[in-house]
């Protein structure tokens, strides 16, 4: 399961970051860390990118980028 | 070390912080008009500096680019940390958005690793209080060893205290050495190991860099630091304690460090931040529900854009017309009178009025547009809506290799390409920015419209709307096409990441808006002004050389036109008149008509009789017309569905032109000509804006090269294809 597959309103816990290089570092700098809770809030009107809440703020990223974040869905 | 000596003459303060932390608002609030805006050497990232006195002490502020971290991956981050590491400011002012403590402190603790005293501004403190949060500042100061001052930059609250604290810290640096937060034991062991190694083997590096910071960066495998220190091949990072760390946690020390830093910040926030019992639904949340709604998102965005476009051009156009009228009217007349009085030769008068004043006037008529546009763009950016616009449009723009934020500069391009180029400033990534700027000239600007209007009026009187529409669409479609081509050629490689914060909505302060806007306008007048003036004078010479030339055909311009004409023959307009007009069109495309009028209408209505008004009458008129411009500007805003555009004045002149054009062009060659005008090159002012914005002529030359080839090809296909299909008649 990765972050891009979660639907709006669904929550996940990050299990692994498979992205690499600058992408990975940027994600981590923005607070996307293993163990962190992420809530998918919205999908853009054209289907991409998505808006997520992490560390109490809003972040948007393309689905392709979100796919590099593995999550475990939480109910 | 020297930085721990007290009482410096001038205190250098580097201002660091996350984007959207209110950093620039804070700087505008304290330094305001003293700000000097330039670029960081070699890059397009803006650098702001200011020197001012505060309570008898001289302070030099250096604004670092907004960053989330000090990693070596973005231009902004590299600039910020290079400055901090190598220039060693006396104090770092870390501007923190108190409502987003964790992510902001993540940067702050990285700043503290640099062993420079840090003063933290807990900005947007009013919002935090309004939300019912509390921060135990004393406890936080104890944990960090920094001074913390709550501020509200938009209201200039807390800034005096902040600078008092900065002076206090700068005078007693030893007492305010930032506490080094300790990581887990195995990390600390590794740090010690690396520090020891550097001290022994590379004492010079230990002098040059903050030691702990260097050790941490080397452990993270920071590419840039590795290269700078040339320690890449020494292998010590695979030994001893570092090796242990690697084995225990896998290879990725960078991730471990990010984790550890966030863990510290989270722990700290948990201790000092008291959350309210009931969390209110925030305003931002409510606005986003509407603005980012699946169905409403795009219509609302388009409406917002229409409003920005309308406001920009409606508000500015009356002032453009006013400035134009004043300069070509009374001002030119005064200069003529004065020059006549001192009895200079006629050509000097002509050079002064047709060359220099026309050039200056040309610079000035851009000022209202740039002012209005920068104002609204800064507002969009500062309010937080720009990020939403990017979010809504990214999917569409991404298919052309662009970023969601590219949409706005492109749209503004339909009004005028010049402010559009400046609007690319909102794009952080140099690649996105360059590609957007390259495509902007394909957006048919207001200056091209008079040319279309004339030709369409002359040759397509019954289908004027459709023909006009088709030209605009041609520009858009070609932009999509060229965008895709560039994406796979010039800009090959992975698209830059989109990962972007959606900041809370905030009302930008008027002071910040006006300062920012004025900076841009000032820059334009000074920098672009010089070039534009030079080119106008050059064109004047082309038109009037050799001395005493009687017929335009024999002027340098006419000769150049005759040389170029054969190249244009396959496009259907291979005459020197068209070629000469196109050459002068490099200044601005609406000048094409002016040149044609001058060439075709030989007997220039010799100085129409006019009663010369007196100086006071002129002044009065200028005042009255300015008042009228203000009125027009206001009524324009409220009159819906009307967008002002640069009007084709001088009806009589164009009527004469229309009949000449009907004689010279067929509908087919006219269409080819209009397409050519749409595409053939960015005008000179756009070129200068590009140079100005990117610090190099490179992008202009690329735009120039592809556009001229594109224009020729398109016009060729239209004319030859049309002729084959029998549309030539």
Short mmCIF file of N, CA and C in Angstrom, two decimals, chain A residues 22-31 33 41-46 48-51 55-62 65, chain B residues 68-69 71 73 100 102-103 106 220 252 254-255 259 262 266 285 288 294 298 391 394-395 398 494 496-500 502:
data_model
loop_
_atom_site.label_atom_id
_atom_site.label_comp_id
_atom_site.label_asym_id
_atom_site.label_seq_id
_atom_site.Cartn_x
_atom_site.Cartn_y
_atom_site.Cartn_z
N UNK A 22 17.39 13.20 -3.69
CA UNK A 22 16.82 14.47 -3.25
C UNK A 22 15.34 14.36 -2.88
N UNK A 23 14.60 13.52 -3.64
CA UNK A 23 13.18 13.32 -3.35
C UNK A 23 12.99 12.86 -1.93
N UNK A 24 13.75 11.86 -1.57
CA UNK A 24 13.62 11.27 -0.25
C UNK A 24 13.95 12.29 0.81
N UNK A 25 15.05 13.01 0.62
CA UNK A 25 15.47 13.98 1.60
C UNK A 25 14.41 15.07 1.75
N UNK A 26 13.87 15.50 0.61
CA UNK A 26 12.86 16.55 0.68
C UNK A 26 11.63 16.07 1.44
N UNK A 27 11.21 14.84 1.15
CA UNK A 27 10.06 14.28 1.87
C UNK A 27 10.31 14.24 3.37
N UNK A 28 11.52 13.82 3.72
CA UNK A 28 11.84 13.73 5.15
C UNK A 28 11.91 15.11 5.77
N UNK A 29 12.51 16.07 5.03
CA UNK A 29 12.58 17.43 5.56
C UNK A 29 11.19 18.00 5.80
N UNK A 30 10.23 17.55 4.99
CA UNK A 30 8.87 18.05 5.17
C UNK A 30 8.12 17.26 6.24
N UNK A 31 8.79 16.36 6.89
CA UNK A 31 8.18 15.65 8.01
C UNK A 31 7.58 14.30 7.66
N UNK A 33 8.10 11.00 7.75
CA UNK A 33 9.05 10.07 8.34
C UNK A 33 8.35 8.76 8.67
N UNK A 41 -6.33 14.41 2.41
CA UNK A 41 -7.46 15.32 2.55
C UNK A 41 -8.22 15.51 1.24
N UNK A 42 -7.48 15.74 0.18
CA UNK A 42 -8.17 16.02 -1.08
C UNK A 42 -7.37 15.53 -2.27
N UNK A 43 -8.12 15.30 -3.35
CA UNK A 43 -7.47 15.07 -4.64
C UNK A 43 -7.81 16.29 -5.48
N UNK A 44 -6.84 16.80 -6.23
CA UNK A 44 -7.09 17.99 -7.05
C UNK A 44 -8.19 17.69 -8.06
N UNK A 45 -8.90 18.71 -8.51
CA UNK A 45 -10.03 18.49 -9.42
C UNK A 45 -9.68 17.67 -10.67
N UNK A 46 -8.46 17.77 -11.14
CA UNK A 46 -8.09 17.00 -12.34
C UNK A 46 -7.49 15.63 -11.98
N UNK A 48 -4.98 14.84 -9.90
CA UNK A 48 -3.61 14.87 -9.43
C UNK A 48 -3.24 16.34 -9.26
N UNK A 49 -2.46 16.76 -8.35
CA UNK A 49 -1.87 16.06 -7.19
C UNK A 49 -2.87 15.82 -6.05
N UNK A 50 -2.33 15.39 -4.90
CA UNK A 50 -3.18 15.18 -3.73
C UNK A 50 -2.73 16.09 -2.59
N UNK A 51 -3.66 16.33 -1.69
CA UNK A 51 -3.34 17.13 -0.51
C UNK A 51 -3.37 16.23 0.71
N UNK A 55 2.15 16.24 10.24
CA UNK A 55 2.74 17.14 11.25
C UNK A 55 1.92 18.41 11.42
N UNK A 56 0.62 18.29 11.34
CA UNK A 56 -0.23 19.44 11.61
C UNK A 56 -0.15 20.56 10.55
N UNK A 57 0.25 20.21 9.33
CA UNK A 57 0.16 21.22 8.26
C UNK A 57 -0.22 20.50 6.96
N UNK A 58 -0.50 21.29 5.93
CA UNK A 58 -0.95 20.72 4.66
C UNK A 58 0.16 20.69 3.63
N UNK A 59 0.24 19.57 2.95
CA UNK A 59 1.28 19.38 1.96
C UNK A 59 0.62 18.86 0.70
N UNK A 60 1.09 19.30 -0.45
CA UNK A 60 0.55 18.70 -1.66
C UNK A 60 1.70 18.05 -2.42
N UNK A 61 1.40 16.93 -3.03
CA UNK A 61 2.40 16.24 -3.82
C UNK A 61 1.73 15.46 -4.94
N UNK A 62 2.48 15.23 -6.01
CA UNK A 62 1.93 14.48 -7.13
C UNK A 62 1.81 13.02 -6.71
N UNK A 65 4.86 11.03 -6.81
CA UNK A 65 5.73 11.25 -5.66
C UNK A 65 5.20 10.52 -4.43
N UNK B 68 13.26 24.86 4.00
CA UNK B 68 12.71 23.97 5.03
C UNK B 68 13.82 23.24 5.77
N UNK B 69 15.02 23.27 5.20
CA UNK B 69 16.09 22.46 5.74
C UNK B 69 17.41 23.06 5.26
N UNK B 71 19.66 21.01 3.67
CA UNK B 71 20.23 19.93 2.85
C UNK B 71 20.77 20.54 1.55
N UNK B 73 20.11 20.20 -1.63
CA UNK B 73 19.42 19.78 -2.85
C UNK B 73 18.76 20.91 -3.63
N UNK B 100 3.11 26.44 13.41
CA UNK B 100 3.60 25.22 12.77
C UNK B 100 4.97 24.92 13.35
N UNK B 102 6.64 22.42 14.83
CA UNK B 102 7.55 21.30 14.58
C UNK B 102 8.38 21.48 13.32
N UNK B 103 7.66 21.75 12.21
CA UNK B 103 8.41 21.81 10.95
C UNK B 103 9.35 23.00 10.93
N UNK B 106 12.47 22.36 13.05
CA UNK B 106 13.36 21.41 12.37
C UNK B 106 14.48 22.16 11.67
N UNK B 220 26.20 12.26 7.07
CA UNK B 220 25.01 12.19 6.21
C UNK B 220 25.37 11.88 4.77
N UNK B 252 21.47 4.25 5.44
CA UNK B 252 20.97 5.58 5.20
C UNK B 252 21.07 6.49 6.42
N UNK B 254 21.52 9.62 6.45
CA UNK B 254 20.77 10.84 6.21
C UNK B 254 19.36 10.71 6.79
N UNK B 255 18.73 9.56 6.55
CA UNK B 255 17.38 9.34 7.07
C UNK B 255 17.39 9.27 8.60
N UNK B 259 15.33 11.76 11.01
CA UNK B 259 14.48 11.17 12.05
C UNK B 259 14.83 11.71 13.43
N UNK B 262 13.85 15.36 13.86
CA UNK B 262 12.41 15.51 14.07
C UNK B 262 11.99 14.98 15.43
N UNK B 266 9.92 17.11 17.98
CA UNK B 266 8.61 16.65 18.44
C UNK B 266 8.58 16.59 19.95
N UNK B 285 -9.18 25.72 6.57
CA UNK B 285 -9.88 24.47 6.28
C UNK B 285 -11.20 24.78 5.55
N UNK B 288 -10.61 26.15 2.04
CA UNK B 288 -10.14 25.10 1.14
C UNK B 288 -11.26 24.15 0.71
N UNK B 294 -13.86 19.57 -5.74
CA UNK B 294 -13.70 18.86 -7.02
C UNK B 294 -14.39 19.55 -8.18
N UNK B 298 -11.88 24.37 -10.18
CA UNK B 298 -11.41 24.97 -11.43
C UNK B 298 -12.20 26.21 -11.81
N UNK B 391 -1.95 23.86 -7.15
CA UNK B 391 -2.54 22.56 -6.84
C UNK B 391 -3.64 22.21 -7.84
N UNK B 394 -2.02 21.92 -11.62
CA UNK B 394 -0.78 21.20 -11.89
C UNK B 394 -0.93 20.08 -12.91
N UNK B 395 -2.03 19.34 -12.81
CA UNK B 395 -2.22 18.20 -13.71
C UNK B 395 -2.15 18.65 -15.17
N UNK B 398 1.39 20.08 -16.02
CA UNK B 398 2.44 19.07 -15.94
C UNK B 398 2.58 18.30 -17.25
N UNK B 494 14.40 14.13 -15.31
CA UNK B 494 13.25 14.07 -14.42
C UNK B 494 12.68 15.45 -14.14
N UNK B 496 11.18 18.40 -12.03
CA UNK B 496 11.44 18.75 -10.64
C UNK B 496 10.25 18.35 -9.77
N UNK B 497 10.52 18.15 -8.50
CA UNK B 497 9.44 17.69 -7.65
C UNK B 497 8.41 18.78 -7.39
N UNK B 498 7.24 18.33 -7.04
CA UNK B 498 6.14 19.24 -6.83
C UNK B 498 5.92 19.51 -5.34
N UNK B 499 6.36 18.56 -4.52
CA UNK B 499 6.16 18.62 -3.07
C UNK B 499 6.12 20.06 -2.55
N UNK B 500 4.93 20.50 -2.15
CA UNK B 500 4.73 21.91 -1.87
C UNK B 500 3.79 22.09 -0.69
N UNK B 502 0.88 23.77 1.44
CA UNK B 502 -0.29 24.62 1.24
C UNK B 502 -0.44 25.44 2.51
#
